[in-house]
Tab-separated table of C-alpha atoms in Angstrom:
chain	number	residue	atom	x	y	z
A	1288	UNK	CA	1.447	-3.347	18.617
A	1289	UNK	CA	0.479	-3.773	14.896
A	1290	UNK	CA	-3.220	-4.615	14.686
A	1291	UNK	CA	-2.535	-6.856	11.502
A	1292	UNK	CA	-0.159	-9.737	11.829
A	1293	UNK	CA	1.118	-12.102	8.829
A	1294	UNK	CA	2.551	-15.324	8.731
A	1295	UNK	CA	4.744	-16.639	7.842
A	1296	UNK	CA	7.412	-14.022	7.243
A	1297	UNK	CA	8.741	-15.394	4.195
A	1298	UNK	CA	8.064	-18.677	2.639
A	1299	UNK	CA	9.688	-20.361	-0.579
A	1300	UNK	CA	7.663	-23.094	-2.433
A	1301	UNK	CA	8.283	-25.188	-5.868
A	1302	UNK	CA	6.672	-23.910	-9.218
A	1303	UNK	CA	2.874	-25.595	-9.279
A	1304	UNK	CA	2.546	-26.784	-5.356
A	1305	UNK	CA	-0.287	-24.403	-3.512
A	1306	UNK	CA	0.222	-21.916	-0.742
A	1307	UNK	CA	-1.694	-20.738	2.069
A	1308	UNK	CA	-1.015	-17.256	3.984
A	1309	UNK	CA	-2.169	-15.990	6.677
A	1310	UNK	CA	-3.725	-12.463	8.501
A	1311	UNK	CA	-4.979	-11.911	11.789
A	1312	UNK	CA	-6.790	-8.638	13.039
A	1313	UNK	CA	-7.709	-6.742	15.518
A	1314	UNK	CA	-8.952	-3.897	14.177
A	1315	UNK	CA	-11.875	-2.938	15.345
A	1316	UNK	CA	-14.732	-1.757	14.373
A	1317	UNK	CA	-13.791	-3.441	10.988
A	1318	UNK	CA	-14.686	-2.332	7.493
A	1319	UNK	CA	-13.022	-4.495	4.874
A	1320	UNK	CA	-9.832	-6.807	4.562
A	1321	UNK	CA	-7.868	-6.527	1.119
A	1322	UNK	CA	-5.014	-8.369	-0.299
A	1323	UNK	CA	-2.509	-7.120	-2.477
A	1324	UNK	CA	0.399	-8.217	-4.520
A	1325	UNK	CA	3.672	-6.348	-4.542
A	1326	UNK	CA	6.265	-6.761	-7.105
A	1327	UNK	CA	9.566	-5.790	-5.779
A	1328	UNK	CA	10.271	-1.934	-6.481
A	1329	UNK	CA	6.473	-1.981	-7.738
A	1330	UNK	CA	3.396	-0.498	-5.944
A	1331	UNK	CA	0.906	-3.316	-4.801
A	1332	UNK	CA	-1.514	-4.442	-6.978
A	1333	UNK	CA	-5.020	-4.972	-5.184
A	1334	UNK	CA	-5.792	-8.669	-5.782
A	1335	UNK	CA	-9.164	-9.197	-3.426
A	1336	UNK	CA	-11.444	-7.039	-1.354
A	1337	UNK	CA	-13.840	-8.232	1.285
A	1338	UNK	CA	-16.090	-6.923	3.438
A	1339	UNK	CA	-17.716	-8.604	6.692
A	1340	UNK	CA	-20.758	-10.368	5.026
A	1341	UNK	CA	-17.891	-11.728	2.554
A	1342	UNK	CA	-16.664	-14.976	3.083
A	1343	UNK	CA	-14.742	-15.965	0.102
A	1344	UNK	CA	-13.474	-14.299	-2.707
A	1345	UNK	CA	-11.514	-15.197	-5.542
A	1346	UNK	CA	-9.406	-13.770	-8.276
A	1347	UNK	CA	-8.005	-16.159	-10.771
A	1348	UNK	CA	-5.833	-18.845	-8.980
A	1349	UNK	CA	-6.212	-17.046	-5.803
A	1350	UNK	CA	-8.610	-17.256	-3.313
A	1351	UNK	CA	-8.756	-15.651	-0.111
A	1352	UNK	CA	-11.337	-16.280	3.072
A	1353	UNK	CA	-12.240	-14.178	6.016
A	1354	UNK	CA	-13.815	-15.195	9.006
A	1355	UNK	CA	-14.669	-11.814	10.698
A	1356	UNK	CA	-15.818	-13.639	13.971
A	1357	UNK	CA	-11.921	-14.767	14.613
A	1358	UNK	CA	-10.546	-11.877	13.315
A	1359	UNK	CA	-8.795	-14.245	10.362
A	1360	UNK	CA	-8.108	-14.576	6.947
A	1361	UNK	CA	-5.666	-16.682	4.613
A	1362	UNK	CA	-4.967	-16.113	1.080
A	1363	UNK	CA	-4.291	-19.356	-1.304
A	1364	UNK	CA	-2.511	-19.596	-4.266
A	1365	UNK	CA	-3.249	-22.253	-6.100
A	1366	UNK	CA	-0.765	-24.389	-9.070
A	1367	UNK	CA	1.668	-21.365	-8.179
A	1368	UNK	CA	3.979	-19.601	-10.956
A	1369	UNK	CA	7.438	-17.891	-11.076
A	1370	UNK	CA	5.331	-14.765	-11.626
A	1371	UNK	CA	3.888	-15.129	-8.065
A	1372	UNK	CA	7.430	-14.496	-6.411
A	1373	UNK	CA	6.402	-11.096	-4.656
A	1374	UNK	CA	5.136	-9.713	-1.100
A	1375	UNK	CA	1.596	-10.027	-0.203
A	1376	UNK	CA	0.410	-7.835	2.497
A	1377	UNK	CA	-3.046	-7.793	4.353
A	1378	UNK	CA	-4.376	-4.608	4.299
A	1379	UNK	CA	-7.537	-3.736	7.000
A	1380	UNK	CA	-9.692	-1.072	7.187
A	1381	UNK	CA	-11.657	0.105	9.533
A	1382	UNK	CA	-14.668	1.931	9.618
A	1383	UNK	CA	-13.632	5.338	10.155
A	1384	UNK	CA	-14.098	8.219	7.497
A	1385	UNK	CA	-10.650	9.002	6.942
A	1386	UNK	CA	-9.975	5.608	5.077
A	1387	UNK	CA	-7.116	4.831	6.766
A	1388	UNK	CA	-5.844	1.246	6.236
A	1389	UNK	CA	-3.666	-0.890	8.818
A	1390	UNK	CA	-0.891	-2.596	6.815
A	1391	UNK	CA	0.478	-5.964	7.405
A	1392	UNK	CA	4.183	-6.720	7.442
A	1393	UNK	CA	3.747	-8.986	4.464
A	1394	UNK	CA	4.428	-12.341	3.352
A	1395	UNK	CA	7.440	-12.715	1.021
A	1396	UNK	CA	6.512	-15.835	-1.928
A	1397	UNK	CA	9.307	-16.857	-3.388
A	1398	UNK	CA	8.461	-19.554	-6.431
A	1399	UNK	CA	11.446	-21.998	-7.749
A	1400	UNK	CA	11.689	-24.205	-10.407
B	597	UNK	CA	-9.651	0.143	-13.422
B	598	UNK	CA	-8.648	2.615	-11.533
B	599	UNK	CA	-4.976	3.877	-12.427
B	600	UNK	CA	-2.361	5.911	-10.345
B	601	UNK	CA	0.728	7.431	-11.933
B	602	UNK	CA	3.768	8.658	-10.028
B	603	UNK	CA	6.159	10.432	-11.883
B	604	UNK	CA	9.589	10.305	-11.820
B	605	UNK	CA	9.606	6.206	-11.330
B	606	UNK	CA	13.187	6.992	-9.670
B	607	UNK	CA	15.354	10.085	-8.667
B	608	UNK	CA	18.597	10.425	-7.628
B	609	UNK	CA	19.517	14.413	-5.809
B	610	UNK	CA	22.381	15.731	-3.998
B	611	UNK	CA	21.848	16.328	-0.283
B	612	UNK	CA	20.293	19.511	0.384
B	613	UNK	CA	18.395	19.797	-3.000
B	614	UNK	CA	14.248	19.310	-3.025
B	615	UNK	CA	12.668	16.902	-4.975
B	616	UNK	CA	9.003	16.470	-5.883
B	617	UNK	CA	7.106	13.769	-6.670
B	618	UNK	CA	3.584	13.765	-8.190
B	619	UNK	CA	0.313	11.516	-7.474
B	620	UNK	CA	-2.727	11.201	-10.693
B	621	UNK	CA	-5.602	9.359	-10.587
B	622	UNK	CA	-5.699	9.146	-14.173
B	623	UNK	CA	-9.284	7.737	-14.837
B	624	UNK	CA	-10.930	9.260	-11.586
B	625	UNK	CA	-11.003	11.872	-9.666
B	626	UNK	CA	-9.629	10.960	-5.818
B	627	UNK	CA	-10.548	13.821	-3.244
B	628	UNK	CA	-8.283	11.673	-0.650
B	629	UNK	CA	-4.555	10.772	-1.433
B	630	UNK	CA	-2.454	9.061	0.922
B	631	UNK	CA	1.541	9.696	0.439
B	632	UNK	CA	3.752	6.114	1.568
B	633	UNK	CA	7.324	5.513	2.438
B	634	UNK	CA	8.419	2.148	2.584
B	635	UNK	CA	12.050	0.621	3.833
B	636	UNK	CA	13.707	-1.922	2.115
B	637	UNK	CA	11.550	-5.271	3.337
B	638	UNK	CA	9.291	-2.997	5.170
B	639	UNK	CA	5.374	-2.688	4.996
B	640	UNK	CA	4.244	0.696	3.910
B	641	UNK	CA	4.100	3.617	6.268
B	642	UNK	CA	1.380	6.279	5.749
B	643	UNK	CA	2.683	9.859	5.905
B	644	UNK	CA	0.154	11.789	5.278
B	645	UNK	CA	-3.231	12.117	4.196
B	646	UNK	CA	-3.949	14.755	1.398
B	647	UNK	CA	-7.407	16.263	0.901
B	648	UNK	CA	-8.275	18.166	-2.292
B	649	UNK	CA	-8.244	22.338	-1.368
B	650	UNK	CA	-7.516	21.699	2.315
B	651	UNK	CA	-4.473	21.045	4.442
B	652	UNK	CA	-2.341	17.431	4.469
B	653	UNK	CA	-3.097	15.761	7.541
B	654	UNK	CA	0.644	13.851	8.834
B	655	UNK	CA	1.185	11.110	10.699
B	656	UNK	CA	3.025	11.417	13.982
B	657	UNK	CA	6.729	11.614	13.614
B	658	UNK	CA	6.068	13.037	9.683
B	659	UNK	CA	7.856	16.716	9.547
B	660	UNK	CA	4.748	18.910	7.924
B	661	UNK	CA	7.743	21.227	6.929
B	662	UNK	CA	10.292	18.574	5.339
B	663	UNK	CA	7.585	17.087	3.304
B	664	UNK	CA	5.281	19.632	1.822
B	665	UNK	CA	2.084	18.124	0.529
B	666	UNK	CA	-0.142	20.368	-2.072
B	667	UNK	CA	-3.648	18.278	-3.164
B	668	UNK	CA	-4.755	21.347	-5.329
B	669	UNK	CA	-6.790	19.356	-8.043
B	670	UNK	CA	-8.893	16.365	-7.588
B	671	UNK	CA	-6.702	14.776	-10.076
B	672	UNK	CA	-2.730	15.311	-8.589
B	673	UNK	CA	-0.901	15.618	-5.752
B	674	UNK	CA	2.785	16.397	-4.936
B	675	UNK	CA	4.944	15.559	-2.437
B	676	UNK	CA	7.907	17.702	-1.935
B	677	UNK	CA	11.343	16.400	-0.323
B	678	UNK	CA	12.724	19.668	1.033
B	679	UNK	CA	16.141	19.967	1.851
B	680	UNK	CA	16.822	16.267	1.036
B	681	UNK	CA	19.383	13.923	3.212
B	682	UNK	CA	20.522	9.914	2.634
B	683	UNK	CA	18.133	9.195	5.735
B	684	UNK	CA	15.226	10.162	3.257
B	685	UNK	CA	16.199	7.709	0.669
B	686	UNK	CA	13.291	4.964	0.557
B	687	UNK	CA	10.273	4.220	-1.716
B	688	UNK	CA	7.534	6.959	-1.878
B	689	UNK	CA	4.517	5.680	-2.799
B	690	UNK	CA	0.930	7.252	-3.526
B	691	UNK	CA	-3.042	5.887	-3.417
B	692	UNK	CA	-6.325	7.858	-4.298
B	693	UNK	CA	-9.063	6.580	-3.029
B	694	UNK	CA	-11.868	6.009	-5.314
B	695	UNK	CA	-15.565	7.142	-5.103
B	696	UNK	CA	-16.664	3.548	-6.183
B	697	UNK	CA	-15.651	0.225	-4.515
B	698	UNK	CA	-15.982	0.499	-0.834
B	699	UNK	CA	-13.413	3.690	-1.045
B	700	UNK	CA	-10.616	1.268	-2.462
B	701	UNK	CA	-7.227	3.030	-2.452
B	702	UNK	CA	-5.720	2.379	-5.568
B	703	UNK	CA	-1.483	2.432	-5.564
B	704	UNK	CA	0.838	4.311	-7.968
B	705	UNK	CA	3.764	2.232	-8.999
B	706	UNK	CA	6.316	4.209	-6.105
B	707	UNK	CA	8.818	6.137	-6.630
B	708	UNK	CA	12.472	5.545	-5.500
B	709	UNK	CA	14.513	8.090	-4.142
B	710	UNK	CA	18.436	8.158	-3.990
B	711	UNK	CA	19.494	10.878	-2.094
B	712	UNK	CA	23.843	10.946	-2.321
């Protein structure tokens, strides 16, 4: 069973309405949570980091949360853009020395106009 | 920031030909790379871990022998596609992990390979 779930799978949402996705965990012992941004055919592009003191982080007009008790975390986009339209995947780490992450399935943003 | 160059961006081979891909940390030097393959609206899947001077360590179900691994600077590594079918087509992607910021694996862009 994957220890990182997403939802929802896919979601599609007009050009400047806000967006919330979500991760749930169950790694364990945990390390950090990440979100990234991937561009279709691209790599993913790390947009927040957080570790288990971390509550809230932000990066431009997105803003993610973790609440380590529950083993959750959501990722807003706020006033979204065409330029959003990607994948977003939760990415958890635990605290072995290896670094090995725990991938999400990813949510898929698609922006209209 | 950290950047991670693959190189080629795409490749397209004949069954039965190799094909290698290479990893740099351009700005850092990464003693841990991780090699990806990822199916068309798939997450990543980690294939291997590569440590600078030693041995890749692969993930279960990863042949050692159809995908050689060398990490042999702190700077590159190269994954090797021997003996290449159309099952191996799929997006190769690369991370190094950095010294700085909680380990954070930084991505290359991927690398697409055709094989015909």
């Amino acid at each position: 069973k994957n220890q990182v779930e997403q939802s929802p799978q896919s979601l599609i949402i007009l050009e400047g309405k806000n967006c919330t996705l979500q991760c749930n965990y169950t790694v364990s012992p945990f390390s950090n949570l990440r979100w990234y941004k991937q561009d279709t055919g691209r790599g993913p592009v790390s947009l927040t980091i957080m570790t288990f003191s971390e509550n809230t982080k932000s990066n431009g007009r997105y803003t993610a949360t973790l609440d380590a008790d529950t083993k959750q975390s959501s990722l807003h986009i706020t006033a979204s853009q065409l330029s959003d339209s990607a994948s977003y995947i939760c990415v958890v780490s635990g605290t072995d020395s290896w670094g090995k992450l725990q991938f999400g399935a990813g949510t898929q943003v698609v922006v209209t106009p | 920031g950290a950047v991670v160059s693959q190189h080629p961006s795409w490749v397209i081979c004949k069954s039965g030909t190799s094909v290698k891909i290479e990893c740099r940390s351009l700005d850092f030097q990464a003693t841990t790379m991780f090699w990806y393959r990822q199916f068309p609206k798939q997450s990543l899947m980690l294939m291997a871990t590569s440590n600078e001077g030693s041995k890749a360590t692969y993930e279960q179900g990863v042949e050692k022998d159809k995908f050689l691994i060398n990490h042999a600077s702190l700077t590159l590594s190269t994954l090797t596609v021997t003996s290449a079918h159309p099952e191996d087509s799929s997006f190769y992607i690369c991370s190094a992990r950095a010294p700085r910021d909680h380990g954070e694996q930084f991505f290359g862009p991927g690398t697409r390979l055709t094989v015909l």
